[in-house]
Amino acid sequence: MLYQQIAQNKRRTIYVMAGFTLLVALIGAALGYLFAGTATGGVIIALIITLIYISVMVGQSTDVVMNMNHATEIHSADENPELWHVVEDMAMVAQVPMPRVFIIDDPSPNAFATGNNPQHAAVAATKGLLAMMNREELEGVMAHEMSHVKNYDIRLQTIALALAAAISLLVNFASNFWWFGGGDRDRERDGGGVIAILGSVLLIILAPLAASIAQMALSRNREYLADASAVELTRNPQGMISALRKLEDVQPMKAADPNSSALYISDPFKNQKHRSFSHLFDTHPPLEDRIVRLEKM
């Protein structure tokens, strides 16, 4: 069941990333048609902008994300022996290099991993997590984060964030340019192009919403995979299950940055026991669903 779940999640990830890329191309085509009369040119420009965003984000992701979340790096086991040794052990089991280790001064229990590859990865845990979890549970949480590192989820989430940012940039450009008279008014008067124009405008309006839903779907998908991979690393599903149960009824974080909320093991801004009826816009799958999957393994 574990390997079937991993394979299924990887397939879904490919679909989501393909959808992201298609959305960028469609927005570029819409912009090109509206403002330059050429969809192809718009697609090329949009893809170039997106590649630039991805390059910048991938190259600087660790320091940027840690600063955004007010994390402080520790450099040896002397500063926090238990966290350091657990991270060291889980990295060894996962067969990835020892990541940089950070602590966030926040009483709410949570953790995340970031970086552009296993050689330049980092993990962070809140003081609340370190106070709440026993050794077995902390191993489960860190195994979860090492799974994100090993599976290159950290790079995937960074690319997804860059894609979403690029889409927002393109949409903002379209809005500003249009209101200042940048649209092709001749095509607007051409009855044959009215439908294409309306379709392009509608696509530009709905694109940010579609990008957000795709980013959230990607995050939820990778959390299931990391849970399963963590159990594979520790050979102890109860440690992971117990840790997730402790995360169900906690207060939201104060130090977390909204733009990086999808990186955390649990939604840093929502109490898991008091969720809305719709999970469409959640960055994480319900903890109860994650627990049920682990109990079936």
PDB file of N, CA and C in Angstrom, residues 149-200:
ATOM      1  N   VAL A 149      12.584  16.487   2.007  1.00  0.00           N
ATOM      2  CA  VAL A 149      13.910  16.755   1.444  1.00  0.00           C
ATOM      3  C   VAL A 149      14.295  15.665   0.447  1.00  0.00           C
ATOM      4  N   LYS A 150      14.170  14.417   0.857  1.00  0.00           N
ATOM      5  CA  LYS A 150      14.574  13.287   0.017  1.00  0.00           C
ATOM      6  C   LYS A 150      13.769  13.221  -1.272  1.00  0.00           C
ATOM      7  N   ASN A 151      12.465  13.521  -1.195  1.00  0.00           N
ATOM      8  CA  ASN A 151      11.584  13.437  -2.357  1.00  0.00           C
ATOM      9  C   ASN A 151      11.609  14.698  -3.215  1.00  0.00           C
ATOM     10  N   TYR A 152      12.480  15.660  -2.858  1.00  0.00           N
ATOM     11  CA  TYR A 152      12.597  16.928  -3.566  1.00  0.00           C
ATOM     12  C   TYR A 152      11.299  17.742  -3.507  1.00  0.00           C
ATOM     13  N   ASP A 153      10.467  17.480  -2.486  1.00  0.00           N
ATOM     14  CA  ASP A 153       9.267  18.292  -2.308  1.00  0.00           C
ATOM     15  C   ASP A 153       9.635  19.744  -2.039  1.00  0.00           C
ATOM     16  N   ILE A 154      10.759  19.971  -1.367  1.00  0.00           N
ATOM     17  CA  ILE A 154      11.172  21.334  -1.039  1.00  0.00           C
ATOM     18  C   ILE A 154      11.384  22.155  -2.312  1.00  0.00           C
ATOM     19  N   ARG A 155      11.984  21.548  -3.319  1.00  0.00           N
ATOM     20  CA  ARG A 155      12.174  22.259  -4.587  1.00  0.00           C
ATOM     21  C   ARG A 155      10.841  22.428  -5.303  1.00  0.00           C
ATOM     22  N   LEU A 156      10.020  21.391  -5.238  1.00  0.00           N
ATOM     23  CA  LEU A 156       8.725  21.437  -5.914  1.00  0.00           C
ATOM     24  C   LEU A 156       7.856  22.559  -5.363  1.00  0.00           C
ATOM     25  N   GLN A 157       7.824  22.699  -4.029  1.00  0.00           N
ATOM     26  CA  GLN A 157       7.030  23.754  -3.421  1.00  0.00           C
ATOM     27  C   GLN A 157       7.594  25.133  -3.765  1.00  0.00           C
ATOM     28  N   THR A 158       8.911  25.231  -3.853  1.00  0.00           N
ATOM     29  CA  THR A 158       9.531  26.497  -4.232  1.00  0.00           C
ATOM     30  C   THR A 158       9.144  26.876  -5.657  1.00  0.00           C
ATOM     31  N   ILE A 159       9.163  25.902  -6.555  1.00  0.00           N
ATOM     32  CA  ILE A 159       8.782  26.165  -7.947  1.00  0.00           C
ATOM     33  C   ILE A 159       7.306  26.548  -8.030  1.00  0.00           C
ATOM     34  N   ALA A 160       6.462  25.853  -7.254  1.00  0.00           N
ATOM     35  CA  ALA A 160       5.031  26.176  -7.240  1.00  0.00           C
ATOM     36  C   ALA A 160       4.801  27.603  -6.747  1.00  0.00           C
ATOM     37  N   LEU A 161       5.551  28.000  -5.714  1.00  0.00           N
ATOM     38  CA  LEU A 161       5.447  29.358  -5.195  1.00  0.00           C
ATOM     39  C   LEU A 161       5.878  30.375  -6.256  1.00  0.00           C
ATOM     40  N   ALA A 162       6.955  30.065  -6.981  1.00  0.00           N
ATOM     41  CA  ALA A 162       7.431  30.960  -8.038  1.00  0.00           C
ATOM     42  C   ALA A 162       6.411  31.060  -9.177  1.00  0.00           C
ATOM     43  N   LEU A 163       5.794  29.934  -9.533  1.00  0.00           N
ATOM     44  CA  LEU A 163       4.777  29.933 -10.583  1.00  0.00           C
ATOM     45  C   LEU A 163       3.584  30.788 -10.181  1.00  0.00           C
ATOM     46  N   ALA A 164       3.143  30.632  -8.933  1.00  0.00           N
ATOM     47  CA  ALA A 164       2.013  31.424  -8.447  1.00  0.00           C
ATOM     48  C   ALA A 164       2.360  32.914  -8.441  1.00  0.00           C
ATOM     49  N   ALA A 165       3.601  33.235  -8.044  1.00  0.00           N
ATOM     50  CA  ALA A 165       4.035  34.635  -8.025  1.00  0.00           C
ATOM     51  C   ALA A 165       4.097  35.198  -9.440  1.00  0.00           C
ATOM     52  N   ALA A 166       4.591  34.392 -10.381  1.00  0.00           N
ATOM     53  CA  ALA A 166       4.670  34.844 -11.773  1.00  0.00           C
ATOM     54  C   ALA A 166       3.274  35.083 -12.344  1.00  0.00           C
ATOM     55  N   ILE A 167       2.336  34.219 -12.010  1.00  0.00           N
ATOM     56  CA  ILE A 167       0.956  34.390 -12.478  1.00  0.00           C
ATOM     57  C   ILE A 167       0.364  35.686 -11.925  1.00  0.00           C
ATOM     58  N   SER A 168       0.615  35.953 -10.643  1.00  0.00           N
ATOM     59  CA  SER A 168       0.121  37.194 -10.033  1.00  0.00           C
ATOM     60  C   SER A 168       0.723  38.412 -10.719  1.00  0.00           C
ATOM     61  N   LEU A 169       2.025  38.346 -11.040  1.00  0.00           N
ATOM     62  CA  LEU A 169       2.692  39.449 -11.720  1.00  0.00           C
ATOM     63  C   LEU A 169       2.066  39.706 -13.086  1.00  0.00           C
ATOM     64  N   LEU A 170       1.827  38.632 -13.844  1.00  0.00           N
ATOM     65  CA  LEU A 170       1.246  38.772 -15.177  1.00  0.00           C
ATOM     66  C   LEU A 170      -0.164  39.350 -15.105  1.00  0.00           C
ATOM     67  N   VAL A 171      -0.935  38.892 -14.141  1.00  0.00           N
ATOM     68  CA  VAL A 171      -2.309  39.382 -13.990  1.00  0.00           C
ATOM     69  C   VAL A 171      -2.314  40.854 -13.580  1.00  0.00           C
ATOM     70  N   ASN A 172      -1.430  41.231 -12.664  1.00  0.00           N
ATOM     71  CA  ASN A 172      -1.348  42.632 -12.252  1.00  0.00           C
ATOM     72  C   ASN A 172      -0.944  43.527 -13.422  1.00  0.00           C
ATOM     73  N   PHE A 173      -0.003  43.038 -14.211  1.00  0.00           N
ATOM     74  CA  PHE A 173       0.414  43.794 -15.398  1.00  0.00           C
ATOM     75  C   PHE A 173      -0.771  43.986 -16.341  1.00  0.00           C
ATOM     76  N   ALA A 174      -1.531  42.918 -16.558  1.00  0.00           N
ATOM     77  CA  ALA A 174      -2.678  43.001 -17.468  1.00  0.00           C
ATOM     78  C   ALA A 174      -3.703  44.011 -16.969  1.00  0.00           C
ATOM     79  N   SER A 175      -3.982  43.972 -15.661  1.00  0.00           N
ATOM     80  CA  SER A 175      -4.979  44.877 -15.090  1.00  0.00           C
ATOM     81  C   SER A 175      -4.549  46.334 -15.243  1.00  0.00           C
ATOM     82  N   ASN A 176      -3.319  46.621 -14.878  1.00  0.00           N
ATOM     83  CA  ASN A 176      -2.829  47.996 -14.944  1.00  0.00           C
ATOM     84  C   ASN A 176      -2.755  48.504 -16.386  1.00  0.00           C
ATOM     85  N   PHE A 177      -2.248  47.652 -17.262  1.00  0.00           N
ATOM     86  CA  PHE A 177      -2.065  48.059 -18.658  1.00  0.00           C
ATOM     87  C   PHE A 177      -3.414  48.311 -19.333  1.00  0.00           C
ATOM     88  N   TRP A 178      -4.385  47.457 -18.988  1.00  0.00           N
ATOM     89  CA  TRP A 178      -5.700  47.585 -19.613  1.00  0.00           C
ATOM     90  C   TRP A 178      -6.389  48.877 -19.189  1.00  0.00           C
ATOM     91  N   TRP A 179      -6.349  49.156 -17.888  1.00  0.00           N
ATOM     92  CA  TRP A 179      -7.046  50.346 -17.400  1.00  0.00           C
ATOM     93  C   TRP A 179      -6.407  51.637 -17.888  1.00  0.00           C
ATOM     94  N   PHE A 180      -5.120  51.575 -18.240  1.00  0.00           N
ATOM     95  CA  PHE A 180      -4.463  52.759 -18.765  1.00  0.00           C
ATOM     96  C   PHE A 180      -4.513  52.818 -20.289  1.00  0.00           C
ATOM     97  N   GLY A 181      -5.413  52.010 -20.875  1.00  0.00           N
ATOM     98  CA  GLY A 181      -5.649  52.106 -22.311  1.00  0.00           C
ATOM     99  C   GLY A 181      -4.709  51.324 -23.173  1.00  0.00           C
ATOM    100  N   GLY A 182      -4.095  50.279 -22.626  1.00  0.00           N
ATOM    101  CA  GLY A 182      -3.117  49.526 -23.399  1.00  0.00           C
ATOM    102  C   GLY A 182      -3.715  48.466 -24.293  1.00  0.00           C
ATOM    103  N   GLY A 183      -5.015  48.175 -24.182  1.00  0.00           N
ATOM    104  CA  GLY A 183      -5.621  47.134 -24.987  1.00  0.00           C
ATOM    105  C   GLY A 183      -5.758  47.548 -26.449  1.00  0.00           C
ATOM    106  N   ASP A 184      -5.918  46.552 -27.281  1.00  0.00           N
ATOM    107  CA  ASP A 184      -6.076  46.811 -28.715  1.00  0.00           C
ATOM    108  C   ASP A 184      -7.540  47.152 -28.990  1.00  0.00           C
ATOM    109  N   ARG A 185      -7.859  48.445 -29.111  1.00  0.00           N
ATOM    110  CA  ARG A 185      -9.240  48.871 -29.271  1.00  0.00           C
ATOM    111  C   ARG A 185      -9.809  48.487 -30.637  1.00  0.00           C
ATOM    112  N   ASP A 186      -8.957  48.362 -31.648  1.00  0.00           N
ATOM    113  CA  ASP A 186      -9.453  47.965 -32.960  1.00  0.00           C
ATOM    114  C   ASP A 186     -10.059  46.577 -32.914  1.00  0.00           C
ATOM    115  N   ARG A 187      -9.391  45.663 -32.196  1.00  0.00           N
ATOM    116  CA  ARG A 187      -9.930  44.305 -32.097  1.00  0.00           C
ATOM    117  C   ARG A 187     -11.200  44.291 -31.272  1.00  0.00           C
ATOM    118  N   GLU A 188     -11.334  45.243 -30.307  1.00  0.00           N
ATOM    119  CA  GLU A 188     -12.549  45.301 -29.501  1.00  0.00           C
ATOM    120  C   GLU A 188     -13.751  45.651 -30.375  1.00  0.00           C
ATOM    121  N   ARG A 189     -13.517  46.476 -31.403  1.00  0.00           N
ATOM    122  CA  ARG A 189     -14.631  46.862 -32.277  1.00  0.00           C
ATOM    123  C   ARG A 189     -14.917  45.784 -33.322  1.00  0.00           C
ATOM    124  N   ASP A 190     -14.033  44.868 -33.467  1.00  0.00           N
ATOM    125  CA  ASP A 190     -14.207  43.781 -34.431  1.00  0.00           C
ATOM    126  C   ASP A 190     -15.088  42.705 -33.807  1.00  0.00           C
ATOM    127  N   GLY A 191     -16.295  42.531 -34.327  1.00  0.00           N
ATOM    128  CA  GLY A 191     -17.231  41.576 -33.746  1.00  0.00           C
ATOM    129  C   GLY A 191     -16.671  40.176 -33.667  1.00  0.00           C
ATOM    130  N   GLY A 192     -15.839  39.802 -34.643  1.00  0.00           N
ATOM    131  CA  GLY A 192     -15.296  38.457 -34.643  1.00  0.00           C
ATOM    132  C   GLY A 192     -14.344  38.195 -33.506  1.00  0.00           C
ATOM    133  N   GLY A 193     -13.773  39.267 -32.937  1.00  0.00           N
ATOM    134  CA  GLY A 193     -12.805  39.073 -31.862  1.00  0.00           C
ATOM    135  C   GLY A 193     -13.373  39.284 -30.478  1.00  0.00           C
ATOM    136  N   VAL A 194     -14.674  39.619 -30.394  1.00  0.00           N
ATOM    137  CA  VAL A 194     -15.274  39.904 -29.087  1.00  0.00           C
ATOM    138  C   VAL A 194     -15.215  38.698 -28.166  1.00  0.00           C
ATOM    139  N   ILE A 195     -15.570  37.540 -28.696  1.00  0.00           N
ATOM    140  CA  ILE A 195     -15.580  36.327 -27.867  1.00  0.00           C
ATOM    141  C   ILE A 195     -14.177  36.007 -27.365  1.00  0.00           C
ATOM    142  N   ALA A 196     -13.186  36.135 -28.244  1.00  0.00           N
ATOM    143  CA  ALA A 196     -11.799  35.858 -27.853  1.00  0.00           C
ATOM    144  C   ALA A 196     -11.341  36.836 -26.778  1.00  0.00           C
ATOM    145  N   ILE A 197     -11.747  38.111 -26.923  1.00  0.00           N
ATOM    146  CA  ILE A 197     -11.357  39.117 -25.929  1.00  0.00           C
ATOM    147  C   ILE A 197     -11.997  38.819 -24.591  1.00  0.00           C
ATOM    148  N   LEU A 198     -13.294  38.522 -24.600  1.00  0.00           N
ATOM    149  CA  LEU A 198     -13.996  38.205 -23.358  1.00  0.00           C
ATOM    150  C   LEU A 198     -13.399  36.967 -22.685  1.00  0.00           C
ATOM    151  N   GLY A 199     -13.062  35.972 -23.505  1.00  0.00           N
ATOM    152  CA  GLY A 199     -12.441  34.764 -22.960  1.00  0.00           C
ATOM    153  C   GLY A 199     -11.088  35.057 -22.346  1.00  0.00           C
ATOM    154  N   SER A 200     -10.310  35.915 -22.991  1.00  0.00           N
ATOM    155  CA  SER A 200      -8.990  36.279 -22.478  1.00  0.00           C
ATOM    156  C   SER A 200      -9.105  37.031 -21.162  1.00  0.00           C
TER     157      SER A 200
END
